[in-house]
Structure formats: structure tokens, C-alpha cells
Amino acid sequence: MRQTKQRNAILGSIRSAEGPLSIAQIHGRAGEKIPRLGIATVYRAVKALREDGEIVAVDLPGEEPRYEAADIGHHHHFCCRACGQTYDLGVCPVGIPRGTMLPGGYTVEDHSLTLYGRCAACEA
Amino acid sequence: MRQTKQRNAILGSIRSAEGPLSIAQIHGRAGEKIPRLGIATVYRAVKALREDGEIVAVDLPGEEPRYEAADIGHHHHFCCRACGQTYDLGVCPVGIPRGTMLPGGYTVEDHSLTLYGRCAACEA
DNA sequence: GTAGATGCAAACGCTTTGCCGCTTA
DNA sequence: TAAGCGGCAAAGCGTTTGCATCTAC
């Protein structure tokens, strides 16, 4: 993959974020460094970075897709209802190992948990 | 809210489903009973039924919004990766009561859990 | 020098809205 | 009969694509 100032700015904004970013957020943050940054460039760069394994998509219920660095590992997210920001969490309170079969015959491979509430700044 | 055959068919298809349905699924199922059922009618009926408290939206990560009867109570969903169907689950393996404060100062009000894997039919 | 990347604008797909004729109460 | 509803088509809006230009390698 070719190194350009646009992609550097895009990947940099994702890496330096406190949680996963939406396309609009990436465009806003990277756009501070690259004036006239096209939204299509963001979409294309995000797609390329995903295929390259640099970043992963984070889909949260009822939210537009967000993206974060791929090397973070299994974790979940906290979504602040006051400010709308999404944060990474370290905890995983879901005790369902891969391969578990639930009543009804559902074989679990994976799970996604999102917590909702108020972040420290908004709670104050 | 006025009683029409379209809305009866739409609410009926949601109530009789084995899990939450997408707009397209509702349109397909209700459309079997009501030929020429417009997609806009489905959107408008779903919106009205939501405001009326009859149904609730079910947002799953990376999926289009789905809708199910409102009187089902707290539960989670299982998403089959093979057939794409979503099913209601009875279990809730998340031990985080409302009001819990997580490291980082996040106050939890609510949570959403989605399990992924294969349903009984697809596993066979 | 050339394949790949960018910016712009048009195309696209899903959702919403406007309009007008029809239906329910 | 009158307010609400349904069907159709157009408008919106976020995402994707085409194309000509530019740039990293």
C-alpha cells in the first residue's frame, strides 16, 4: 500500500483516538491536517486499511460503523448517551466461551457487548 | 391509531416472527397478504407502531434495524452467520447491574449483547 | 515512467416526504 | 363526511464509483 499524507493523517487520527471513530469523525480530524481532504478518500483509505489489516470495523447497535486500530484485541465499548462518544473498555463480563451451545441449539462463535450510560466527564 | 388491513398485516408479521424483523422482511411477509403493499407504508406503520409503544427497534451491530413486539422484556439476540436470521434468546449472561461504575468513571445504565454463530438448522 | 491515489461530481441504494385518491370510524 | 392512511413518485442523504489529474515509488 502506497504511503501518502492523506493516509498517514487518516491512520494517525484513528491510532491517536480514545475510541473507535466514525467516517465523519475521521474526516473531521484528518481534515484539520489536510485541507480539501475528500470524503471519498476517507472511505477508500478506510477500506484499504481494513483489507490491509491495519484497522478493524467496530459496529455498535444503532450507530454508524466506526474504525479502530486492529492490534487492540478482544474488548468491548462504552457509549456515552450524553456526548455520543464511544470509548474502549478493558473488561469482558461475558462468560460464554467459543463453542458453547445454548438452549435452542445455537452454537456460539463470538459475541458483541456494548454498554450504555454516561462517561466521567458527562456524569460530573 | 386507525385500524387498517395493512397495519394489521404488518403488526401480525412482527408478532408471529421467531425474532426481530427488518423492514425488508416485514415488507415481504406482510406483502404476501397485501399485494401492492408499498414500502413507504411499512416505514410509516413501523414508525407509528413504535410511537404507539406496540413495537421496539432492535439494533444489532452491523445490521439494518429490526423490529419486534414491545412486550417481550429484557433479552438478547443470536445472529446466525450462515442464514442471517436473528433469534430471540432468553439468557442474559451479563452481570452488570444498572448504576455500576467501571474503571475509567463510566456509569452503566444499560447494555446490549449480541451472540454470533450458527443456529440449529444451519449447524446440522 | 507508471501504477496507484486523490478530488470532484455523478451514480446508487435505502429512507423519507409530498401529493392526491381512498378508507376507516 | 372528514381526518387519517396508502400508493406512487420524487426528494434526501450517506456511500460508492468514474474519470481526469497528480504523486509516490
Coordinates of C-alpha atoms (C1' of nucleotides) in Angstrom, one line a residue:
Chain A
M1 CA 0.0 0.0 0.0
R2 CA 1.3 3.4 -1.0
Q3 CA 2.3 5.9 1.6
T4 CA 0.5 9.3 1.2
K5 CA 0.0 12.2 3.5
Q6 CA -3.7 11.6 3.4
R7 CA -3.5 8.0 4.5
N8 CA -0.9 8.9 7.2
A9 CA -3.3 11.5 8.5
I10 CA -6.2 9.1 8.4
L11 CA -4.4 6.3 10.1
G12 CA -2.9 8.7 12.6
S13 CA -6.2 10.1 13.6
I14 CA -7.5 6.6 14.2
R15 CA -4.5 5.5 16.2
S16 CA -4.5 8.5 18.4
A17 CA -8.2 8.4 19.2
E18 CA -9.6 7.4 22.6
G19 CA -12.1 5.0 21.0
P20 CA -13.3 4.0 17.5
L21 CA -14.1 6.8 15.1
S22 CA -16.8 7.2 12.5
I23 CA -16.2 8.2 8.9
A24 CA -17.3 11.7 9.7
Q25 CA -15.0 11.9 12.7
I26 CA -12.1 10.6 10.8
H27 CA -12.8 13.1 8.0
G28 CA -13.0 15.9 10.5
R29 CA -9.8 15.1 12.4
A30 CA -7.7 14.2 9.4
G31 CA -9.1 17.2 7.6
E32 CA -7.5 19.5 10.1
K33 CA -4.2 18.5 8.7
I34 CA -5.2 18.0 5.1
P35 CA -7.4 20.8 3.8
R36 CA -9.7 19.8 0.9
L37 CA -9.5 16.2 2.0
G38 CA -12.3 14.5 0.1
I39 CA -14.8 12.3 1.9
A40 CA -14.3 9.7 -0.9
T41 CA -10.6 9.5 0.0
V42 CA -11.6 8.7 3.6
Y43 CA -13.9 5.9 2.5
R44 CA -11.3 4.5 0.1
A45 CA -8.5 4.7 2.7
V46 CA -10.5 3.1 5.4
K47 CA -11.4 0.3 3.0
A48 CA -7.8 -0.2 2.1
L49 CA -6.6 -0.1 5.7
R50 CA -9.1 -2.7 6.6
E51 CA -8.1 -5.0 3.8
D52 CA -4.5 -4.4 4.9
G53 CA -5.3 -5.5 8.4
E54 CA -4.3 -2.1 9.9
I55 CA -7.7 -1.3 11.3
V56 CA -11.0 -3.1 12.0
A57 CA -14.6 -2.1 11.8
V58 CA -16.5 -1.6 15.1
D59 CA -20.2 -2.0 14.6
L60 CA -22.3 -0.8 17.5
P61 CA -26.1 -1.1 17.8
G62 CA -27.8 1.8 16.1
E63 CA -24.6 3.6 15.3
E64 CA -22.8 4.2 12.1
P65 CA -19.7 2.0 11.6
R66 CA -16.6 3.1 13.4
Y67 CA -13.0 2.1 13.0
E68 CA -10.1 1.5 15.3
A69 CA -6.6 0.1 15.2
A70 CA -6.5 -3.7 14.7
D71 CA -4.0 -4.6 17.3
I72 CA -6.1 -3.8 20.3
G73 CA -7.5 -7.3 20.8
H74 CA -10.8 -8.5 22.3
H75 CA -12.6 -5.7 24.1
H76 CA -15.9 -4.0 24.3
H77 CA -17.2 -0.5 24.1
F78 CA -19.0 2.1 26.2
C79 CA -21.3 4.5 24.5
C80 CA -22.0 7.8 26.4
R81 CA -25.6 8.8 25.9
A82 CA -24.8 12.4 26.8
C83 CA -22.0 13.3 24.4
G84 CA -22.3 10.4 22.0
Q85 CA -18.6 9.5 22.2
T86 CA -17.6 5.8 22.2
Y87 CA -14.8 4.5 24.4
D88 CA -12.8 1.3 24.6
L89 CA -13.2 -0.8 27.7
G90 CA -10.9 -3.4 29.1
V91 CA -13.5 -5.6 30.9
C92 CA -15.3 -8.5 29.3
P93 CA -18.1 -9.7 31.7
V94 CA -19.4 -12.3 29.2
G95 CA -18.7 -15.8 30.3
I96 CA -19.6 -17.7 27.1
P97 CA -16.6 -19.4 25.6
R98 CA -16.5 -20.2 21.9
G99 CA -18.3 -23.4 21.0
T100 CA -20.9 -23.1 23.8
M101 CA -24.3 -24.4 22.8
L102 CA -27.3 -22.5 24.1
P103 CA -30.8 -23.9 24.7
G104 CA -32.4 -23.9 21.3
G105 CA -29.3 -25.3 19.6
Y106 CA -27.5 -22.1 19.0
T107 CA -23.7 -22.6 18.7
V108 CA -21.9 -19.5 19.9
E109 CA -18.7 -18.5 18.0
D110 CA -18.4 -14.9 19.1
H111 CA -20.1 -12.1 20.9
S112 CA -20.5 -8.3 20.9
L113 CA -21.3 -6.3 24.0
T114 CA -22.0 -2.6 24.2
L115 CA -22.5 -0.7 27.5
Y116 CA -24.5 2.5 27.6
G117 CA -24.5 5.2 30.2
R118 CA -22.6 8.4 31.0
C119 CA -18.8 8.9 30.8
A120 CA -16.9 10.5 33.6
A121 CA -16.9 14.0 32.0
C122 CA -20.7 14.0 31.4
E123 CA -21.6 12.5 34.8
A124 CA -19.8 15.3 36.6
Chain B
M1 CA -54.3 4.9 15.7
R2 CA -56.5 3.8 12.9
Q3 CA -57.1 0.1 12.2
T4 CA -56.3 -0.9 8.6
K5 CA -55.6 -4.2 6.9
Q6 CA -52.1 -3.0 6.1
R7 CA -51.2 -2.2 9.7
N8 CA -52.8 -5.4 10.9
A9 CA -50.7 -7.4 8.5
I10 CA -47.6 -5.6 9.5
L11 CA -48.1 -5.9 13.2
G12 CA -49.2 -9.5 12.7
S13 CA -46.0 -10.4 10.8
I14 CA -43.9 -8.9 13.6
R15 CA -45.8 -10.6 16.4
S16 CA -45.7 -14.0 14.7
A17 CA -41.9 -13.9 13.9
E18 CA -39.3 -16.0 15.7
G19 CA -37.1 -12.9 16.2
P20 CA -36.9 -9.3 15.2
L21 CA -37.6 -8.5 11.5
S22 CA -36.0 -5.9 9.2
I23 CA -38.1 -3.5 7.1
A24 CA -37.5 -5.7 4.0
Q25 CA -38.6 -8.8 5.9
I26 CA -41.7 -7.1 7.2
H27 CA -42.5 -5.9 3.7
G28 CA -42.0 -9.4 2.3
R29 CA -44.1 -11.2 4.9
A30 CA -46.9 -8.6 5.1
G31 CA -46.8 -8.3 1.3
E32 CA -47.9 -11.9 1.0
K33 CA -51.3 -10.9 2.4
I34 CA -51.5 -7.4 1.0
P35 CA -50.5 -7.3 -2.7
R36 CA -49.1 -3.9 -3.8
L37 CA -48.1 -3.0 -0.3
G38 CA -45.9 0.0 -0.6
I39 CA -42.5 0.1 1.2
A40 CA -43.3 3.6 2.4
T41 CA -46.4 2.2 4.1
V42 CA -44.2 -0.2 6.0
Y43 CA -41.8 2.6 7.1
R44 CA -44.7 4.8 8.2
A45 CA -46.5 2.0 10.0
V46 CA -43.4 0.9 11.8
K47 CA -42.8 4.4 12.9
A48 CA -46.4 4.8 14.1
L49 CA -46.3 1.4 15.9
R50 CA -43.1 2.5 17.6
E51 CA -44.5 5.8 18.8
D52 CA -47.6 3.9 20.0
G53 CA -45.4 1.6 22.0
E54 CA -46.5 -1.6 20.2
I55 CA -43.1 -2.5 18.9
V56 CA -39.5 -1.6 19.6
A57 CA -36.4 -1.2 17.4
V58 CA -33.7 -3.8 17.8
D59 CA -30.3 -2.5 16.6
L60 CA -27.7 -5.2 16.2
P61 CA -24.1 -4.4 15.3
G62 CA -23.6 -4.1 11.5
E63 CA -27.2 -5.0 10.8
E64 CA -30.1 -2.9 9.5
P65 CA -32.6 -2.0 12.2
R66 CA -35.1 -4.7 13.1
Y67 CA -38.4 -4.6 15.0
E68 CA -40.2 -6.8 17.4
A69 CA -43.1 -6.7 19.8
A70 CA -42.5 -4.4 22.8
D71 CA -43.9 -6.7 25.5
I72 CA -41.0 -9.2 25.4
G73 CA -38.8 -7.6 28.0
H74 CA -35.1 -7.7 28.5
H75 CA -33.4 -10.2 26.3
H76 CA -30.6 -10.6 23.8
H77 CA -30.2 -11.9 20.3
F78 CA -28.4 -14.6 18.4
C79 CA -27.4 -13.9 14.9
C80 CA -26.8 -16.9 12.6
R81 CA -23.8 -16.2 10.4
A82 CA -24.9 -18.9 7.9
C83 CA -28.5 -17.9 7.2
G84 CA -28.5 -14.4 8.5
Q85 CA -31.6 -14.9 10.6
T86 CA -31.8 -13.3 14.1
Y87 CA -33.4 -15.1 17.0
D88 CA -34.5 -14.0 20.5
L89 CA -32.6 -15.5 23.4
G90 CA -33.7 -16.0 27.0
V91 CA -30.3 -15.9 28.7
C92 CA -28.6 -12.8 29.9
P93 CA -25.0 -13.6 31.0
V94 CA -24.1 -10.0 31.7
G95 CA -23.7 -9.4 35.4
I96 CA -23.5 -5.6 35.3
P97 CA -26.4 -4.0 37.2
R98 CA -27.7 -0.5 36.4
G99 CA -25.6 2.1 38.2
T100 CA -22.3 0.2 38.2
M101 CA -19.3 2.4 37.7
L102 CA -16.5 0.9 35.7
P103 CA -12.8 1.7 35.9
G104 CA -12.4 5.0 34.0
G105 CA -15.5 6.5 35.5
Y106 CA -18.1 5.1 33.2
T107 CA -21.6 4.8 34.8
V108 CA -23.5 1.9 33.2
E109 CA -27.2 2.4 32.6
D110 CA -27.9 -0.4 30.1
H111 CA -26.3 -2.9 27.9
S112 CA -26.7 -4.7 24.6
L113 CA -25.3 -8.1 23.9
T114 CA -25.4 -10.0 20.6
L115 CA -24.1 -13.6 20.1
Y116 CA -22.9 -14.8 16.8
G117 CA -22.6 -18.4 15.5
R118 CA -24.8 -21.0 13.8
C119 CA -28.4 -21.8 14.5
A120 CA -29.6 -25.4 15.0
A121 CA -30.7 -25.7 11.4
C122 CA -27.5 -24.4 9.8
E123 CA -25.3 -26.4 12.2
A124 CA -26.9 -29.7 11.1
Chain C
dG1 C1' 7.7 6.5 -16.1
dT2 C1' 3.9 4.1 -14.3
dA3 C1' 0.7 2.1 -11.2
dG4 C1' -1.8 3.7 -7.7
dA5 C1' -4.1 7.7 -5.1
dT6 C1' -6.8 12.0 -4.9
dG7 C1' -10.6 15.3 -5.6
dC8 C1' -14.7 16.3 -7.8
dA9 C1' -19.1 15.2 -9.3
dA10 C1' -22.3 11.8 -10.8
dA11 C1' -24.5 7.4 -9.6
dC12 C1' -26.5 4.4 -6.3
dG13 C1' -29.5 2.4 -2.6
dC14 C1' -32.1 2.9 1.3
dT15 C1' -35.2 6.1 3.8
dT16 C1' -38.4 9.9 3.9
dT17 C1' -41.7 13.2 2.1
dG18 C1' -45.4 15.3 -1.0
dC19 C1' -49.3 14.6 -3.2
dC20 C1' -53.8 13.0 -4.0
dG21 C1' -57.2 9.5 -4.1
dC22 C1' -59.2 6.1 -0.8
dT23 C1' -60.7 4.2 3.7
dT24 C1' -62.0 4.0 8.4
dA25 C1' -64.6 5.5 12.2
Chain D
dT1 C1' -68.1 13.2 5.9
dA2 C1' -63.6 14.3 7.5
dA3 C1' -59.2 13.1 9.3
dG4 C1' -56.1 9.6 8.7
dC5 C1' -54.0 6.3 5.7
dG6 C1' -52.0 4.1 1.4
dG7 C1' -49.7 4.0 -3.0
dC8 C1' -46.7 6.2 -6.1
dA9 C1' -43.0 9.0 -7.4
dA10 C1' -39.8 12.5 -6.2
dA11 C1' -36.5 14.2 -2.8
dG12 C1' -32.8 13.4 0.7
dC13 C1' -28.7 11.7 2.5
dG14 C1' -24.8 8.8 3.3
dT15 C1' -21.8 5.8 0.5
dT16 C1' -19.7 4.3 -3.8
dT17 C1' -17.9 4.9 -8.5
dG18 C1' -16.0 7.1 -12.9
dC19 C1' -12.7 10.0 -14.5
dA20 C1' -9.0 13.1 -15.2
dT21 C1' -5.1 14.7 -12.7
dC22 C1' -1.5 14.2 -9.6
dT23 C1' 2.1 11.7 -6.8
dA24 C1' 4.8 8.1 -4.5
dC25 C1' 8.0 4.8 -5.6

